N, CA, C and O atoms as a GROMACS GRO file, in nm:
protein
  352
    1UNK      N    1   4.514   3.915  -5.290
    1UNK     CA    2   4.446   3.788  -5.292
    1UNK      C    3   4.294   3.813  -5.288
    1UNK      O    4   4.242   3.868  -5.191
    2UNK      N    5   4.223   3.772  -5.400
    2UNK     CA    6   4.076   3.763  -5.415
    2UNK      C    7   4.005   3.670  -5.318
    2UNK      O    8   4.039   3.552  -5.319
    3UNK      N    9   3.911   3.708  -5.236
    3UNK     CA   10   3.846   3.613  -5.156
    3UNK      C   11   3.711   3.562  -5.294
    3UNK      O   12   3.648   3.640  -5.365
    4UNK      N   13   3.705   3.441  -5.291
    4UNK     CA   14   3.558   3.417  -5.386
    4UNK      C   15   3.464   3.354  -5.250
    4UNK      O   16   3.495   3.297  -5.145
    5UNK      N   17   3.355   3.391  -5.305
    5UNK     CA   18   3.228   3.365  -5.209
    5UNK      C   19   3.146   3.189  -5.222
    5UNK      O   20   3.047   3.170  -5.293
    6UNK      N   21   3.193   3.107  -5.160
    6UNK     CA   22   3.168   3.014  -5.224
    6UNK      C   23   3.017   2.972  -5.194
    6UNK      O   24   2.942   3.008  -5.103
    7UNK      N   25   2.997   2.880  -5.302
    7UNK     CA   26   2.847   2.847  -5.316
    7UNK      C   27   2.832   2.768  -5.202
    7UNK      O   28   2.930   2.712  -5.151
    8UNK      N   29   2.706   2.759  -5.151
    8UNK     CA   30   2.644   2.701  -5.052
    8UNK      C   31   2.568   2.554  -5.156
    8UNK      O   32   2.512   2.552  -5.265
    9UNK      N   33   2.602   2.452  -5.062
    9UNK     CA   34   2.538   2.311  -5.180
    9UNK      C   35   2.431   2.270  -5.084
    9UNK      O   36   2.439   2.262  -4.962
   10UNK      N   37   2.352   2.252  -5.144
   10UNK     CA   38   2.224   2.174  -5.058
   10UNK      C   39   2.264   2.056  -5.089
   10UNK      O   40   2.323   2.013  -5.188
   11UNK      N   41   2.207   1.986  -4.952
   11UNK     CA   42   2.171   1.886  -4.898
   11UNK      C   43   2.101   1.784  -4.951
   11UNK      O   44   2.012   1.765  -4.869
   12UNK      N   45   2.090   1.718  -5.027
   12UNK     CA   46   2.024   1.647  -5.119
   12UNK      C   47   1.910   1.547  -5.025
   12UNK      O   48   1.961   1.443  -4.985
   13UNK      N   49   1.787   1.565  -4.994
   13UNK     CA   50   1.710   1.474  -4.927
   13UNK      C   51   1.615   1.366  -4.999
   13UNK      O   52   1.616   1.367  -5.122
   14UNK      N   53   1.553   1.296  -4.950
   14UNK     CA   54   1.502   1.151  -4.996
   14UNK      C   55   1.394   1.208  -5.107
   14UNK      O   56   1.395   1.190  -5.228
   15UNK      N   57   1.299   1.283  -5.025
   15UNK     CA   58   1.166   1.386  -5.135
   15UNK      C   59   1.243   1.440  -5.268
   15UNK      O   60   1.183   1.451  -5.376
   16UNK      N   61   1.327   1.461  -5.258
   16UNK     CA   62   1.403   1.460  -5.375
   16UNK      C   63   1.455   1.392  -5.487
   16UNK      O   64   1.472   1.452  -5.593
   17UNK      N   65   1.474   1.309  -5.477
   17UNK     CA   66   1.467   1.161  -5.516
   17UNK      C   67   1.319   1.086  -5.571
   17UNK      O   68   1.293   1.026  -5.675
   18UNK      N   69   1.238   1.118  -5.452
   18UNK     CA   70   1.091   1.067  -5.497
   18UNK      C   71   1.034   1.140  -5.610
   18UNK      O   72   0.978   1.077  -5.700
   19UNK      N   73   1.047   1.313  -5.616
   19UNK     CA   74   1.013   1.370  -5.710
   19UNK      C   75   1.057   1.364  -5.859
   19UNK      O   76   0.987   1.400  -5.953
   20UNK      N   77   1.186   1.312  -5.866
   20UNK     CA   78   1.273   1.297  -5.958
   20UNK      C   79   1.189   1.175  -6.033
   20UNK      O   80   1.152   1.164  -6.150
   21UNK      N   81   1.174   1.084  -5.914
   21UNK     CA   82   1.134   0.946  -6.006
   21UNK      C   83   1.005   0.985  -6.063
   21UNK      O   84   0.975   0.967  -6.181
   22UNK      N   85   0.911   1.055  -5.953
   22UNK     CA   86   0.815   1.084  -6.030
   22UNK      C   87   0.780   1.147  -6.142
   22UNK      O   88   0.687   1.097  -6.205
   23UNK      N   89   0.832   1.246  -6.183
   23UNK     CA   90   0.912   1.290  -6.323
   23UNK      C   91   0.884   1.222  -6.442
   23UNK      O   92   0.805   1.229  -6.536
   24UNK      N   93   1.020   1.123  -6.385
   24UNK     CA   94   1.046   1.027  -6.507
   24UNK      C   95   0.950   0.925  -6.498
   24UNK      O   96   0.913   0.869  -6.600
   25UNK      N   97   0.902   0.893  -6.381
   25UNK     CA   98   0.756   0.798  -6.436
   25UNK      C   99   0.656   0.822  -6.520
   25UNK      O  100   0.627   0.761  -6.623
   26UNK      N  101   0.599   0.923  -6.465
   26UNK     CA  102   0.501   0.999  -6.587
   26UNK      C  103   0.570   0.993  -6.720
   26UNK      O  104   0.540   0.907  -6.803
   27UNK      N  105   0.674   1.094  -6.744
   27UNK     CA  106   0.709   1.129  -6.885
   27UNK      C  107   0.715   1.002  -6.930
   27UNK      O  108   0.642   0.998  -7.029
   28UNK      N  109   0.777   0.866  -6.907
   28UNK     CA  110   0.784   0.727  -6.949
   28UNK      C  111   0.697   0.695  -6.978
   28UNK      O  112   0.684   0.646  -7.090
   29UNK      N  113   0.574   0.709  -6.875
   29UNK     CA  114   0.422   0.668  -6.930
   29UNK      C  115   0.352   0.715  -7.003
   29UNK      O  116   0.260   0.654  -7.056
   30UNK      N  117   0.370   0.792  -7.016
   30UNK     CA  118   0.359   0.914  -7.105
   30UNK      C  119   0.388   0.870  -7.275
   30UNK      O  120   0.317   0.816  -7.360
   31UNK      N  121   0.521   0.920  -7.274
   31UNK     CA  122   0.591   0.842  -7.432
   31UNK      C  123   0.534   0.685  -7.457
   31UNK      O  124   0.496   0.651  -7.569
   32UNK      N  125   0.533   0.604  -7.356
   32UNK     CA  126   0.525   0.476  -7.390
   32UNK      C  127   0.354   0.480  -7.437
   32UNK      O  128   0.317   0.403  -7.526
   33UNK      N  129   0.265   0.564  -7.378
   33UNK     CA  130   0.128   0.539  -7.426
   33UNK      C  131   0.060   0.626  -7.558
   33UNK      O  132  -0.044   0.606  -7.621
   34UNK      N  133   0.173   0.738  -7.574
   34UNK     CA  134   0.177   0.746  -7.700
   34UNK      C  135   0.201   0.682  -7.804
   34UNK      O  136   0.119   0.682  -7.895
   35UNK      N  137   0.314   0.617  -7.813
   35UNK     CA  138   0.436   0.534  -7.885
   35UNK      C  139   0.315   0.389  -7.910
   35UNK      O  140   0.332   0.317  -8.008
   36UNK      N  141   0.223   0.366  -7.832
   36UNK     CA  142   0.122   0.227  -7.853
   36UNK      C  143   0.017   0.282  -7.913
   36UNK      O  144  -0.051   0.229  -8.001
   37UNK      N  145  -0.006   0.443  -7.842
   37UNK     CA  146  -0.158   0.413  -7.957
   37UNK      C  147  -0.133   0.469  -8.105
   37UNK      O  148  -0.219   0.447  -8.190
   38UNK      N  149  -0.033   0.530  -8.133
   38UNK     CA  150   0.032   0.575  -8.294
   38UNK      C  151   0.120   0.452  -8.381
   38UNK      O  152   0.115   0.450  -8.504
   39UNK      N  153   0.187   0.366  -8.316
   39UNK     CA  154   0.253   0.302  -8.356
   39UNK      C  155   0.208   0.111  -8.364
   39UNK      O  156   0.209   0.024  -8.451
   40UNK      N  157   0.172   0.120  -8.213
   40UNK     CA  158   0.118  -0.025  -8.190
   40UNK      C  159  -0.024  -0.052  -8.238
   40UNK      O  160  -0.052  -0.163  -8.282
   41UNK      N  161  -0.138   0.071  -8.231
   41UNK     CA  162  -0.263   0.098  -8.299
   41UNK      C  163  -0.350   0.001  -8.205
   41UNK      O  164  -0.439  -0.067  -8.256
   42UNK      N  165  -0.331  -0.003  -8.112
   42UNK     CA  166  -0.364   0.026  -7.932
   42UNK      C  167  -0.361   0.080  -7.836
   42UNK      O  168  -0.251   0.117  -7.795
   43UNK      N  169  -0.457   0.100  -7.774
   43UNK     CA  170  -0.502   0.204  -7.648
   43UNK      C  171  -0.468   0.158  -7.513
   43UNK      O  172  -0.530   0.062  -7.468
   44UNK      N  173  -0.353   0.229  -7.427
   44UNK     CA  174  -0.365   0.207  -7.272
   44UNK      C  175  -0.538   0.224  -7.269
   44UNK      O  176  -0.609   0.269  -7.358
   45UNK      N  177  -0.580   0.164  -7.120
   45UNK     CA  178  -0.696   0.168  -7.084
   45UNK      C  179  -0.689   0.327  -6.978
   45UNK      O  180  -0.610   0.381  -6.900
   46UNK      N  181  -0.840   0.355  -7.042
   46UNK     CA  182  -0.823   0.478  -6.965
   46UNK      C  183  -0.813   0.490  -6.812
   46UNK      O  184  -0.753   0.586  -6.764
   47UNK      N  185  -0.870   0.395  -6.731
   47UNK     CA  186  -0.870   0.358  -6.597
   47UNK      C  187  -0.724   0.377  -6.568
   47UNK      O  188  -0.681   0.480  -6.517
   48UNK      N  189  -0.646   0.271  -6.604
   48UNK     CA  190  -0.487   0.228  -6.556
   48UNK      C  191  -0.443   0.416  -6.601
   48UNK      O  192  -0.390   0.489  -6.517
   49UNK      N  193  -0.468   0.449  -6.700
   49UNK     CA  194  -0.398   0.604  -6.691
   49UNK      C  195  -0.449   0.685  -6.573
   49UNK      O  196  -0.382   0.752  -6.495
   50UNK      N  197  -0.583   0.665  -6.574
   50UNK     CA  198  -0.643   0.791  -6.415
   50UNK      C  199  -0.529   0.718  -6.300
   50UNK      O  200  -0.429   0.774  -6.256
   51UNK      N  201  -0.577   0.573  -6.266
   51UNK     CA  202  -0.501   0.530  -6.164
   51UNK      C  203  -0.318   0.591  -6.174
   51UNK      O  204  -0.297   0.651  -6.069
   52UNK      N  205  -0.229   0.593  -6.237
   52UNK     CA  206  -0.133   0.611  -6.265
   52UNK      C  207  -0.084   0.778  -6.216
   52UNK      O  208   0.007   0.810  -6.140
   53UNK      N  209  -0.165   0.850  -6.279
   53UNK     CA  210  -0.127   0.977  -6.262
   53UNK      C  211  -0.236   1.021  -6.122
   53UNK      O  212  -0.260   1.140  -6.103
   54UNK      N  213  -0.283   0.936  -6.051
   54UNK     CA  214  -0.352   1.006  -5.928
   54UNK      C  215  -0.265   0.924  -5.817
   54UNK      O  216  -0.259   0.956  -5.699
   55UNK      N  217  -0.202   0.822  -5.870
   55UNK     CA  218  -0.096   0.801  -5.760
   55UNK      C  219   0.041   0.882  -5.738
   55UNK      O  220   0.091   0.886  -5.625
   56UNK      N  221   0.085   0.929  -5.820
   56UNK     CA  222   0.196   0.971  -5.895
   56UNK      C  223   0.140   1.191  -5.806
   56UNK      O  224   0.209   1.277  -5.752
   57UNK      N  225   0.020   1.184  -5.833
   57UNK     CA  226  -0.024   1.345  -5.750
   57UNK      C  227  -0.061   1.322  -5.589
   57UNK      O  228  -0.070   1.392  -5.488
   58UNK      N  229  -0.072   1.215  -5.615
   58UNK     CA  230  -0.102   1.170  -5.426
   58UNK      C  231   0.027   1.194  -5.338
   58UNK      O  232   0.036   1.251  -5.229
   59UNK      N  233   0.148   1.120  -5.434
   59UNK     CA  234   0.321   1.132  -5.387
   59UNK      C  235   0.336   1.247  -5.366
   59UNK      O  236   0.402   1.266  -5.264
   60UNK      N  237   0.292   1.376  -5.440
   60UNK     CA  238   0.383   1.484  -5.493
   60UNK      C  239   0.308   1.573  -5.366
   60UNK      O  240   0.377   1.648  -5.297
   61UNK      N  241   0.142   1.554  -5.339
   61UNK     CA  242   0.064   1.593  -5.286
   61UNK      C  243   0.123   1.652  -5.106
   61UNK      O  244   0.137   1.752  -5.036
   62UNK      N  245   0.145   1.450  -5.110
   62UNK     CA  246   0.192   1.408  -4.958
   62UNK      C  247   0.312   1.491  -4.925
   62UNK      O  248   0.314   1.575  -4.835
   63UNK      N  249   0.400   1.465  -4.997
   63UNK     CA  250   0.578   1.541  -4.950
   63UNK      C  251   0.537   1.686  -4.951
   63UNK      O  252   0.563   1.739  -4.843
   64UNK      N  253   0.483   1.763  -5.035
   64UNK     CA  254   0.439   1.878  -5.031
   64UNK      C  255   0.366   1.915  -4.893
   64UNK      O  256   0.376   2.018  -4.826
   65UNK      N  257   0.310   1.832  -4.876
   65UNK     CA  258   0.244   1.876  -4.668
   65UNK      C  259   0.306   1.825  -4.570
   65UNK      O  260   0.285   1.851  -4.452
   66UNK      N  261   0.401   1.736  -4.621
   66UNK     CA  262   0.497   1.701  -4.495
   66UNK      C  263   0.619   1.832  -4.499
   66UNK      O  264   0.662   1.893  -4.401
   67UNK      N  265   0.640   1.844  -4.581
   67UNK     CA  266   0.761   1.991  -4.606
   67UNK      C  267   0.699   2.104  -4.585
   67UNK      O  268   0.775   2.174  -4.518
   68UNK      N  269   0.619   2.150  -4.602
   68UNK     CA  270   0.531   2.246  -4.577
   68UNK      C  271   0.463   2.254  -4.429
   68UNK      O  272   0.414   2.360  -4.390
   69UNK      N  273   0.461   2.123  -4.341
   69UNK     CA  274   0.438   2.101  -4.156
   69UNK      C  275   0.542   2.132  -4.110
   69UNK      O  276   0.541   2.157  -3.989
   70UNK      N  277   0.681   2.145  -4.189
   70UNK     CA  278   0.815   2.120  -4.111
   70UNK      C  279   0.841   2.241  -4.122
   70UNK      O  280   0.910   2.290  -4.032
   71UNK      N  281   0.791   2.338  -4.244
   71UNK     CA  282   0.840   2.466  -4.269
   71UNK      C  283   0.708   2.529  -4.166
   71UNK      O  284   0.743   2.635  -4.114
   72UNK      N  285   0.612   2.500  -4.139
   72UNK     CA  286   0.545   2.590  -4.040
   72UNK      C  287   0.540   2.528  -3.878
   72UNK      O  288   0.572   2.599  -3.782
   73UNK      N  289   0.507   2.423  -3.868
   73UNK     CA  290   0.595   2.420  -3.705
   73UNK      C  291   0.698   2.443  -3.681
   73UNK      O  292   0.710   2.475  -3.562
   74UNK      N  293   0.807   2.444  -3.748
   74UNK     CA  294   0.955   2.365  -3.718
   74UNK      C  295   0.976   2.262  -3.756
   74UNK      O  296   0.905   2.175  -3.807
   75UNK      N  297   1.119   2.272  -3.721
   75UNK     CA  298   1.152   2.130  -3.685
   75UNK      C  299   1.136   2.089  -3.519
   75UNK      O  300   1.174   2.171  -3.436
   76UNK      N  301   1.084   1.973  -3.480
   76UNK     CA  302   1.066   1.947  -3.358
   76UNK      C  303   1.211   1.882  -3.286
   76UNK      O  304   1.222   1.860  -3.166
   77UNK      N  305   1.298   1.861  -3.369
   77UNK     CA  306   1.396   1.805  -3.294
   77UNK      C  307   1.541   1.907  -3.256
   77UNK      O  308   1.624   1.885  -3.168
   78UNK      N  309   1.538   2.016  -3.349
   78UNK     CA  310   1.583   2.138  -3.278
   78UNK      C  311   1.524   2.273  -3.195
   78UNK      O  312   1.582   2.369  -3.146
   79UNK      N  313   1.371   2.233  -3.203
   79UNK     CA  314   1.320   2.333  -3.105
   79UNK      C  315   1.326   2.235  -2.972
   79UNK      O  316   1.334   2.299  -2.867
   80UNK      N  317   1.324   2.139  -2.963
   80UNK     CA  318   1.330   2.055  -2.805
   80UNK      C  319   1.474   2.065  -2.761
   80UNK      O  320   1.489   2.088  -2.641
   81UNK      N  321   1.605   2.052  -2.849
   81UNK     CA  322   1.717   2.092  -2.776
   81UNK      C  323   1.754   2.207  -2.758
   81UNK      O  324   1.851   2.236  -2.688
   82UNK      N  325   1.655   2.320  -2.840
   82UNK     CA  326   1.682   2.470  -2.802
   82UNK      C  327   1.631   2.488  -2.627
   82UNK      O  328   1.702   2.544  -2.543
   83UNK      N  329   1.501   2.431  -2.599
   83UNK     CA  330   1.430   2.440  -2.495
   83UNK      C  331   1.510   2.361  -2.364
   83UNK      O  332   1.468   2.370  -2.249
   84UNK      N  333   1.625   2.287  -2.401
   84UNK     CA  334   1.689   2.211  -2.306
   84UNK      C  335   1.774   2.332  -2.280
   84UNK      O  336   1.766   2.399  -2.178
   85UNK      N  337   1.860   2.356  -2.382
   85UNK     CA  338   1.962   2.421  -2.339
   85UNK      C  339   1.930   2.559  -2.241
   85UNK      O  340   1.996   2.595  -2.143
   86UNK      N  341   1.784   2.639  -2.312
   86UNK     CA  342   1.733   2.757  -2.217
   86UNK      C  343   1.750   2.711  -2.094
   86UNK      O  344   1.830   2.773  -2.024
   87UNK      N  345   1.680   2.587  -2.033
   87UNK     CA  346   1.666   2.539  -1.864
   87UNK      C  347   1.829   2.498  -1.835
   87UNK      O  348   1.869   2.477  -1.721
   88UNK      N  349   1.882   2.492  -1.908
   88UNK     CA  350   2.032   2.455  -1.808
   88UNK      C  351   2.097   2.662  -1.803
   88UNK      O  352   2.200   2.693  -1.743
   0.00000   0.00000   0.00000
């Protein structure tokens, strides 16, 4: 009997999800502001594009230093029950 090593599945979390959308927001905005100024023979405004893609790096920005606090402190809610269990 062959033992197989089975895959380990991550955990699918919310930042995950956010990044995803963010993705497909851009690329959407993206195609769609191409697709107007070749086809429709109108220009998104350049403003609404800066605004768009500096919100869209602000998201990606933020989760990136919240995941990156959790990967260098810890996590705070298993180092406080590690520290319980030491005192009992």
């Amino acid at each position: 009997m062959a033992f197989r090593k089975q895959k380990f599945k991550r955990k699918k979390h919310f930042s995950d999800y956010i990044i995803a959308a963010a993705i497909v927001a851009i690329g959407l905005y993206t195609a769609s502001a191409v697709v107007l100024q070749f086809c429709g023979l109108m220009e998104i405004s350049p403003t609404l594009t800066t605004c768009w893609f500096s919100f869209w790096t602000v998201e990606i920005v933020a989760l990136a230093a919240i995941k990156g606090g959790k990967v260098k402190h810890g996590d705070k809610k298993t180092n406080d029950s590690s520290k319980e269990s030491e005192d009992i």
